[in-house]
Short mmCIF file of C-alpha atoms and ligand atoms in Angstrom, two decimals:
data_model
loop_
_atom_site.label_atom_id
_atom_site.label_comp_id
_atom_site.label_asym_id
_atom_site.label_seq_id
_atom_site.Cartn_x
_atom_site.Cartn_y
_atom_site.Cartn_z
CA UNK O 2 33.27 65.58 84.70
CA UNK O 3 31.66 61.71 85.41
CA UNK O 4 32.97 59.43 83.12
CA UNK O 5 30.83 55.93 82.48
CA UNK O 6 33.56 53.15 81.17
CA UNK O 7 31.67 49.99 79.16
CA UNK O 8 34.36 47.40 78.54
CA UNK O 9 33.30 43.84 76.40
CA UNK O 10 35.50 42.95 73.94
CA UNK O 11 36.47 39.52 74.75
CA UNK O 12 34.13 37.57 77.03
CA UNK O 13 34.28 40.37 80.71
CA UNK O 14 31.64 42.34 80.66
CA UNK O 15 33.10 45.58 82.31
CA UNK O 16 31.23 49.07 84.00
CA UNK O 17 33.26 51.43 85.49
CA UNK O 18 32.28 55.10 86.49
CA UNK O 19 35.76 57.91 86.96
CA UNK O 20 35.25 61.70 87.60
CA UNK O 21 37.98 63.70 87.35
CA UNK O 22 40.53 60.95 86.61
CA UNK O 23 39.96 59.05 89.59
CA UNK O 24 38.37 55.81 89.52
CA UNK O 25 34.64 55.87 91.49
CA UNK O 26 33.37 52.32 91.01
CA UNK O 27 33.92 49.35 88.99
CA UNK O 28 32.35 46.11 88.22
CA UNK O 29 33.44 43.05 86.40
CA UNK O 30 31.07 40.15 85.24
CA UNK O 31 34.08 37.38 84.86
CA UNK O 32 31.86 34.63 81.95
CA UNK O 33 35.04 32.48 82.15
CA UNK O 34 33.36 29.86 84.60
CA UNK O 35 30.55 29.93 80.92
CA UNK O 36 33.67 29.34 78.43
CA UNK O 37 36.17 27.27 80.39
CA UNK O 38 34.29 23.59 79.67
CA UNK O 39 34.50 24.55 76.04
CA UNK O 40 38.63 25.54 76.63
CA UNK O 41 38.38 29.01 75.35
CA UNK O 42 35.98 31.53 74.32
CA UNK O 43 33.07 30.92 72.07
CA UNK O 44 32.18 34.52 70.29
CA UNK O 45 28.45 33.70 69.94
CA UNK O 46 28.57 32.86 73.62
CA UNK O 47 30.19 36.12 74.71
CA UNK O 48 27.97 38.92 73.52
CA UNK O 49 25.22 37.17 74.83
CA UNK O 50 25.93 37.43 78.00
CA UNK O 51 26.83 40.65 77.16
CA UNK O 52 23.83 42.01 76.51
CA UNK O 53 22.19 40.17 79.21
CA UNK O 54 24.85 41.19 81.99
CA UNK O 55 25.12 44.93 80.94
CA UNK O 56 21.44 46.80 82.01
CA UNK O 57 21.83 44.83 85.50
CA UNK O 58 25.82 45.66 85.84
CA UNK O 59 24.68 49.71 85.18
CA UNK O 60 22.06 48.98 87.42
CA UNK O 61 24.25 47.82 90.52
CA UNK O 62 27.46 49.87 89.49
CA UNK O 63 25.12 53.08 89.80
CA UNK O 64 23.53 51.90 92.97
CA UNK O 65 26.86 51.11 94.74
CA UNK O 66 28.16 54.67 93.60
CA UNK O 67 24.95 55.81 95.12
CA UNK O 68 24.64 57.82 91.53
CA UNK O 69 21.46 58.88 89.48
CA UNK O 70 21.98 57.78 85.83
CA UNK O 71 21.41 61.43 84.67
CA UNK O 72 24.65 62.29 86.45
CA UNK O 73 26.92 60.94 83.87
CA UNK O 74 29.09 63.36 81.78
CA UNK O 75 30.26 60.58 78.93
CA UNK O 76 30.35 57.53 77.50
CA UNK O 77 33.62 55.60 76.99
CA UNK O 78 32.90 51.96 75.47
CA UNK O 79 35.45 49.93 74.29
CA UNK O 80 35.31 50.08 70.51
CA UNK O 81 38.39 46.68 69.41
CA UNK O 82 40.00 45.34 69.03
CA UNK O 83 38.34 42.41 70.22
CA UNK O 84 35.21 40.04 69.14
CA UNK O 85 32.90 41.32 67.38
CA UNK O 86 29.80 40.40 68.45
CA UNK O 87 31.07 41.62 72.00
CA UNK O 88 32.23 44.95 70.69
CA UNK O 89 29.03 45.44 69.03
CA UNK O 90 26.57 44.45 72.35
CA UNK O 91 28.68 47.28 74.24
CA UNK O 92 28.43 49.99 71.41
CA UNK O 93 25.04 48.84 70.85
CA UNK O 94 24.63 49.47 74.92
CA UNK O 95 26.85 52.91 74.86
CA UNK O 96 24.74 54.35 72.36
CA UNK O 97 21.47 54.24 73.37
CA UNK O 98 22.89 55.59 76.85
CA UNK O 99 24.01 58.33 74.96
CA UNK O 100 21.45 58.80 73.22
CA UNK O 101 18.61 58.74 75.89
CA UNK O 102 20.76 60.94 78.16
CA UNK O 103 21.65 63.44 75.34
CA UNK O 104 25.00 63.09 76.19
CA UNK O 105 28.48 62.70 74.14
CA UNK O 106 30.03 58.67 73.14
CA UNK O 107 33.70 58.46 72.70
CA UNK O 108 34.90 55.03 71.21
CA UNK O 109 38.31 53.79 73.40
CA UNK O 110 41.65 51.77 71.52
CA UNK O 111 41.05 48.76 73.96
CA UNK O 112 45.01 48.16 73.74
CA UNK O 113 45.88 51.45 74.49
CA UNK O 114 43.47 51.60 77.62
CA UNK O 115 44.97 48.91 78.86
CA UNK O 116 48.43 51.11 78.79
CA UNK O 117 47.00 54.65 79.86
CA UNK O 118 45.41 52.73 83.24
CA UNK O 119 48.74 53.27 85.13
CA UNK O 120 47.54 56.87 85.04
CA UNK O 121 45.01 55.72 87.61
CA UNK O 122 47.21 55.23 89.77
CA UNK O 123 50.40 57.60 89.17
CA UNK O 124 51.90 59.87 87.05
CA UNK O 125 51.92 59.26 83.10
CA UNK O 126 55.48 60.23 82.09
CA UNK O 127 55.66 60.73 78.14
CA UNK O 128 57.30 59.80 75.68
CA UNK O 129 57.02 56.32 76.92
CA UNK O 130 57.77 52.22 75.70
CA UNK O 131 54.18 50.77 75.98
CA UNK O 132 54.56 46.51 75.63
CA UNK O 133 50.73 44.88 76.03
CA UNK O 134 50.79 41.72 76.48
CA UNK O 135 47.29 39.37 76.53
CA UNK O 136 45.53 36.87 75.70
CA UNK O 137 45.13 38.01 71.97
CA UNK O 138 47.83 40.83 72.14
CA UNK O 139 50.87 40.90 72.22
CA UNK O 140 51.88 45.06 70.99
CA UNK O 141 54.30 47.39 71.48
CA UNK O 142 53.77 50.70 71.01
CA UNK O 143 56.05 54.26 71.18
CA UNK O 144 53.89 56.59 73.12
CA UNK O 145 53.85 60.32 72.90
CA UNK O 146 50.76 60.97 74.62
CA UNK O 147 47.13 59.71 75.39
CA UNK O 148 46.42 60.13 71.78
CA UNK O 149 48.88 59.31 70.28
CA UNK O 150 50.03 55.88 70.16
CA UNK O 151 52.33 54.48 67.28
CA UNK O 152 53.07 51.19 66.60
CA UNK O 153 56.58 49.39 66.86
CA UNK O 154 56.20 45.71 66.64
CA UNK O 155 53.12 43.23 66.59
CA UNK O 156 52.16 39.87 67.36
CA UNK O 157 52.66 38.03 63.81
CA UNK O 158 50.22 35.00 64.81
CA UNK O 159 49.42 33.64 68.54
CA UNK O 160 49.80 35.84 71.60
CA UNK O 161 51.76 35.59 75.01
CA UNK O 162 48.91 34.72 76.63
CA UNK O 163 47.60 32.25 73.59
CA UNK O 164 50.45 30.24 74.37
CA UNK O 165 50.22 30.07 78.10
CA UNK O 166 47.00 29.19 77.40
CA UNK O 167 46.97 26.38 75.03
CA UNK O 168 49.78 24.86 76.78
CA UNK O 169 47.89 24.74 79.99
CA UNK O 170 45.30 22.91 78.19
CA UNK O 171 47.41 20.33 77.94
CA UNK O 172 49.52 19.70 80.92
CA UNK O 173 45.78 19.71 82.25
CA UNK O 174 45.12 22.88 83.79
CA UNK O 175 41.80 25.09 83.65
CA UNK O 176 41.24 28.07 80.70
CA UNK O 177 42.76 30.24 81.42
CA UNK O 178 45.80 28.94 82.78
CA UNK O 179 48.51 31.57 82.73
CA UNK O 180 48.25 32.64 85.93
CA UNK O 181 48.27 28.64 87.18
CA UNK O 182 51.48 28.71 85.10
CA UNK O 183 52.79 31.89 86.66
CA UNK O 184 52.82 29.75 90.35
CA UNK O 185 54.06 26.08 88.96
CA UNK O 186 57.10 27.93 86.77
CA UNK O 187 58.32 29.89 90.46
CA UNK O 188 58.33 26.38 91.85
CA UNK O 189 59.95 24.92 88.35
CA UNK O 190 63.30 24.94 86.76
CA UNK O 191 63.62 25.03 83.41
CA UNK O 192 64.97 21.55 82.18
CA UNK O 193 63.39 21.59 78.35
CA UNK O 194 65.90 23.36 76.23
CA UNK O 195 64.14 22.60 72.77
CA UNK O 196 61.27 25.90 74.53
CA UNK O 197 63.69 28.47 73.19
CA UNK O 198 63.15 32.01 72.81
CA UNK O 199 60.98 32.75 69.70
CA UNK O 200 61.22 35.03 66.84
CA UNK O 201 64.67 36.71 68.06
CA UNK O 202 67.21 35.82 65.53
CA UNK O 203 65.57 39.38 63.17
CA UNK O 204 65.98 42.91 63.57
CA UNK O 205 62.69 43.60 63.98
CA UNK O 206 60.23 44.64 67.23
CA UNK O 207 57.47 42.02 66.25
CA UNK O 208 56.87 39.13 67.86
CA UNK O 209 55.58 35.25 66.85
CA UNK O 210 54.43 33.04 69.65
CA UNK O 211 52.64 29.99 67.36
CA UNK O 212 56.06 27.97 67.38
CA UNK O 213 56.94 27.70 70.82
CA UNK O 214 52.70 27.05 70.98
CA UNK O 215 53.17 23.70 69.18
CA UNK O 216 56.63 22.90 70.73
CA UNK O 217 55.05 23.04 74.59
CA UNK O 218 51.88 21.25 73.50
CA UNK O 219 53.11 18.87 71.45
CA UNK O 220 56.36 18.03 74.40
CA UNK O 221 53.35 18.12 76.59
CA UNK O 222 51.02 15.34 74.44
CA UNK O 223 54.73 13.27 73.69
CA UNK O 224 55.34 12.73 77.88
CA UNK O 225 52.24 11.05 78.02
CA UNK O 226 50.17 10.35 81.51
CA UNK O 227 53.80 12.76 83.19
CA UNK O 228 52.31 15.68 82.34
CA UNK O 229 50.41 15.10 85.57
CA UNK O 230 53.80 14.68 87.85
CA UNK O 231 54.33 17.83 89.80
CA UNK O 232 57.89 18.00 89.46
CA UNK O 233 56.66 18.20 85.09
CA UNK O 234 54.36 19.87 85.62
CA UNK O 235 56.73 22.80 87.34
CA UNK O 236 59.79 22.62 84.68
CA UNK O 237 57.12 22.39 81.84
CA UNK O 238 55.92 25.85 83.35
CA UNK O 239 59.31 27.21 84.52
CA UNK O 240 60.59 26.73 80.72
CA UNK O 241 57.49 28.59 78.78
CA UNK O 242 57.65 31.26 81.14
CA UNK O 243 61.77 31.56 80.26
CA UNK O 244 61.08 31.47 76.50
CA UNK O 245 58.40 34.01 76.71
CA UNK O 246 60.11 36.08 79.40
CA UNK O 247 63.36 36.27 77.44
CA UNK O 248 61.61 37.63 73.68
CA UNK O 249 59.81 40.09 75.28
CA UNK O 250 63.05 41.18 76.88
CA UNK O 251 64.95 41.28 73.81
CA UNK O 252 62.30 43.35 72.02
CA UNK O 253 62.15 46.19 74.19
CA UNK O 254 65.88 46.40 74.83
CA UNK O 255 65.70 46.39 71.46
CA UNK O 256 62.92 48.42 71.18
CA UNK O 257 64.70 51.22 73.63
CA UNK O 258 67.56 51.21 72.05
CA UNK O 259 66.45 52.34 68.92
CA UNK O 260 64.17 55.48 70.73
CA UNK O 261 66.92 56.66 72.76
CA UNK O 262 64.45 59.63 74.12
CA UNK O 263 61.83 57.11 76.09
CA UNK O 264 61.75 58.24 79.89
CA UNK O 265 59.48 55.49 80.71
CA UNK O 266 58.81 51.88 80.20
CA UNK O 267 55.01 50.89 80.51
CA UNK O 268 53.83 47.47 81.23
CA UNK O 269 50.22 45.98 80.64
CA UNK O 270 47.38 43.63 79.40
CA UNK O 271 47.24 39.96 81.65
CA UNK O 272 50.25 38.62 81.28
CA UNK O 273 51.67 41.32 82.58
CA UNK O 274 50.85 39.97 86.10
CA UNK O 275 53.06 37.52 85.52
CA UNK O 276 55.47 38.15 87.81
CA UNK O 277 58.79 36.46 85.93
CA UNK O 278 58.19 38.83 82.95
CA UNK O 279 57.05 41.35 85.57
CA UNK O 280 60.22 41.54 87.25
CA UNK O 281 62.90 40.86 84.43
CA UNK O 282 61.44 44.16 82.36
CA UNK O 283 61.17 46.02 85.37
CA UNK O 284 65.12 45.15 85.86
CA UNK O 285 65.53 45.39 81.92
CA UNK O 286 64.00 49.55 82.55
CA UNK O 287 66.22 50.33 85.98
CA UNK O 288 68.90 49.31 83.14
CA UNK O 289 68.14 51.12 80.67
CA UNK O 290 67.20 54.61 83.15
CA UNK O 291 63.55 54.21 82.35
CA UNK O 292 60.76 54.47 85.06
CA UNK O 293 58.58 51.02 85.06
CA UNK O 294 55.57 52.11 84.52
CA UNK O 295 53.20 49.02 85.14
CA UNK O 296 49.05 48.72 86.00
CA UNK O 297 48.89 47.93 89.32
CA UNK O 298 47.56 44.30 89.44
CA UNK O 299 44.26 44.54 89.69
CA UNK O 300 43.22 46.62 86.35
CA UNK O 301 45.93 44.29 84.66
CA UNK O 302 43.72 41.93 82.94
CA UNK O 303 39.99 43.27 80.72
CA UNK O 304 38.28 46.01 83.07
CA UNK O 305 36.09 49.27 82.71
CA UNK O 306 38.19 51.44 84.73
CA UNK O 307 40.80 51.48 81.83
CA UNK O 308 38.04 52.05 79.35
CA UNK O 309 35.83 55.06 81.31
CA UNK O 310 39.52 56.53 82.57
CA UNK O 311 40.77 56.63 78.74
CA UNK O 312 37.35 58.11 77.96
CA UNK O 313 38.29 60.94 80.68
CA UNK O 314 41.91 61.77 79.53
CA UNK O 315 40.90 61.91 75.30
CA UNK O 316 37.69 64.15 76.54
CA UNK O 317 40.15 66.35 78.30
CA UNK O 318 42.35 66.83 74.98
CA UNK O 319 38.68 67.79 73.23
CA UNK O 320 37.54 64.53 71.35
CA UNK O 321 34.35 62.83 71.15
CA UNK O 322 33.17 60.18 68.53
CA UNK O 323 29.37 60.49 67.08
CA UNK O 324 27.03 57.90 66.74
CA UNK O 325 28.30 56.23 64.00
CA UNK O 326 31.35 55.35 65.50
CA UNK O 327 31.95 51.44 64.16
CA UNK O 328 33.31 48.81 66.32
CA UNK O 329 36.96 47.86 65.05
CA UNK O 330 37.39 43.76 65.12
CA UNK O 331 41.20 42.30 65.64
CA UNK O 332 43.03 42.04 62.42
CA UNK O 333 41.39 45.69 61.57
CA UNK O 334 43.55 48.70 61.91
CA UNK O 335 41.80 51.20 64.47
CA UNK O 336 41.24 54.06 62.78
CA UNK O 337 41.59 58.00 63.13
CA UNK O 338 37.98 58.71 63.38
CA UNK O 339 37.95 61.17 66.09
CA UNK O 340 36.39 64.76 66.38
CA UNK O 341 36.97 67.56 68.08
CA UNK O 342 33.81 68.24 70.63
CA UNK O 343 31.90 71.27 70.12
CA UNK O 344 33.18 73.60 73.20
CA UNK O 345 30.73 73.79 75.83
O1 KG4 E 12 44.14 41.04 79.28
P1 KG4 E 12 43.35 40.37 79.37
O2 KG4 E 12 42.45 40.31 80.71
O3 KG4 E 12 42.07 39.85 78.68
C1 KG4 E 12 42.68 39.96 76.84
O4 KG4 E 12 42.16 40.61 75.85
O5 KG4 E 12 42.85 38.45 76.10
O6 KG4 E 12 44.31 39.07 79.46
C2 KG4 E 12 43.80 37.58 79.33
C3 KG4 E 12 45.29 36.75 79.25
C4 KG4 E 12 45.01 35.18 79.53
O7 KG4 E 12 45.54 34.50 78.52
C5 KG4 E 12 45.26 34.56 80.80
O8 KG4 E 12 45.78 33.10 80.64
C6 KG4 E 12 46.59 35.65 80.91
O9 KG4 E 12 45.85 37.02 80.71
N1 KG4 E 12 47.25 35.98 82.25
C7 KG4 E 12 48.74 35.84 82.60
C8 KG4 E 12 48.46 35.77 84.21
N2 KG4 E 12 47.91 36.12 84.43
C9 KG4 E 12 46.69 36.32 83.45
N3 KG4 E 12 49.29 34.78 81.70
C10 KG4 E 12 50.65 34.89 82.95
N4 KG4 E 12 51.18 34.66 84.07
C11 KG4 E 12 50.08 35.55 84.70
N5 KG4 E 12 50.06 35.40 85.98
ZN1 ZN E 13 42.69 43.25 76.98
#
């Protein structure tokens, strides 16, 4: 079973091939430089770039894997959440391929795919607790099976990655700032006491990072020219990282207390690459006797390997979609509308 994965939910155009659960080849065209001058992703530009890049990228992928187009058995595509225009570019391309080749199509939940990506590297263990931390999402799931995720908590406003990116921008770092802030935080001390763990004094499993983002941005604006100072930068990043890591740890520990049968804790999404957050959450998992399953660093950020792999897993369970597959933008619940594939 050869599954093509297509990822276009935001500003990365990705294609990948997974055969029987093993990754064969993967290509990613990042648009980060195109959007960097605007300080964030410009949706209109992102969707145009996806449409421009998908064809040549698929050609290059097939060439790399030494395969012909008609070797594909299944087309898996991100159907949401994401930017609507970007999702439509990928879904339109996937539908064209499915029609031309007379193959099945399957729409993939991008956030579930982030968590399932670890399966390309190691065995998946259920029931699991999954935390996806990215630029647009901070979501906590109970994972019963590859096709059964129950959302326990979500970001009510800004995601953790948004806080890193915007606060990083104010101290002069290029977008997306998360990776650079991770490095800077390693050399600093959490000296800024006003950056405290946000939204922990409640009994829920949701997240809110907009207040912390504003506190961090205001602090940097007030500091004026001192933001250029390397000690200021390092301490600023260490303080923000500590506050974000603290909230994530409190909520994950709370979820583990409420779900005593959990066997593994999964960590995924671009911010899961953060060394400090990764360390704190792996220590917590160990303390709670849970296996720590994190996507390898190469699969933390957006990629199509996780989409192809999820497509393979769901198709193995007997699912597919029809050609009326809809794109679901951020903010709308992804419907459970997979259908049973006809027996082959
Ligand atoms: O999952 P992803 O590639 O795309 C989205 O779906 O958003 O995540 C991108 C986010 C950005 O906010 C970026 O700054 C952040 O992941 N990021 C990091 C690190 N590497 C990437 N944040 C903190 N520490 C990192 N090492
Ligand atoms: Zn993502």
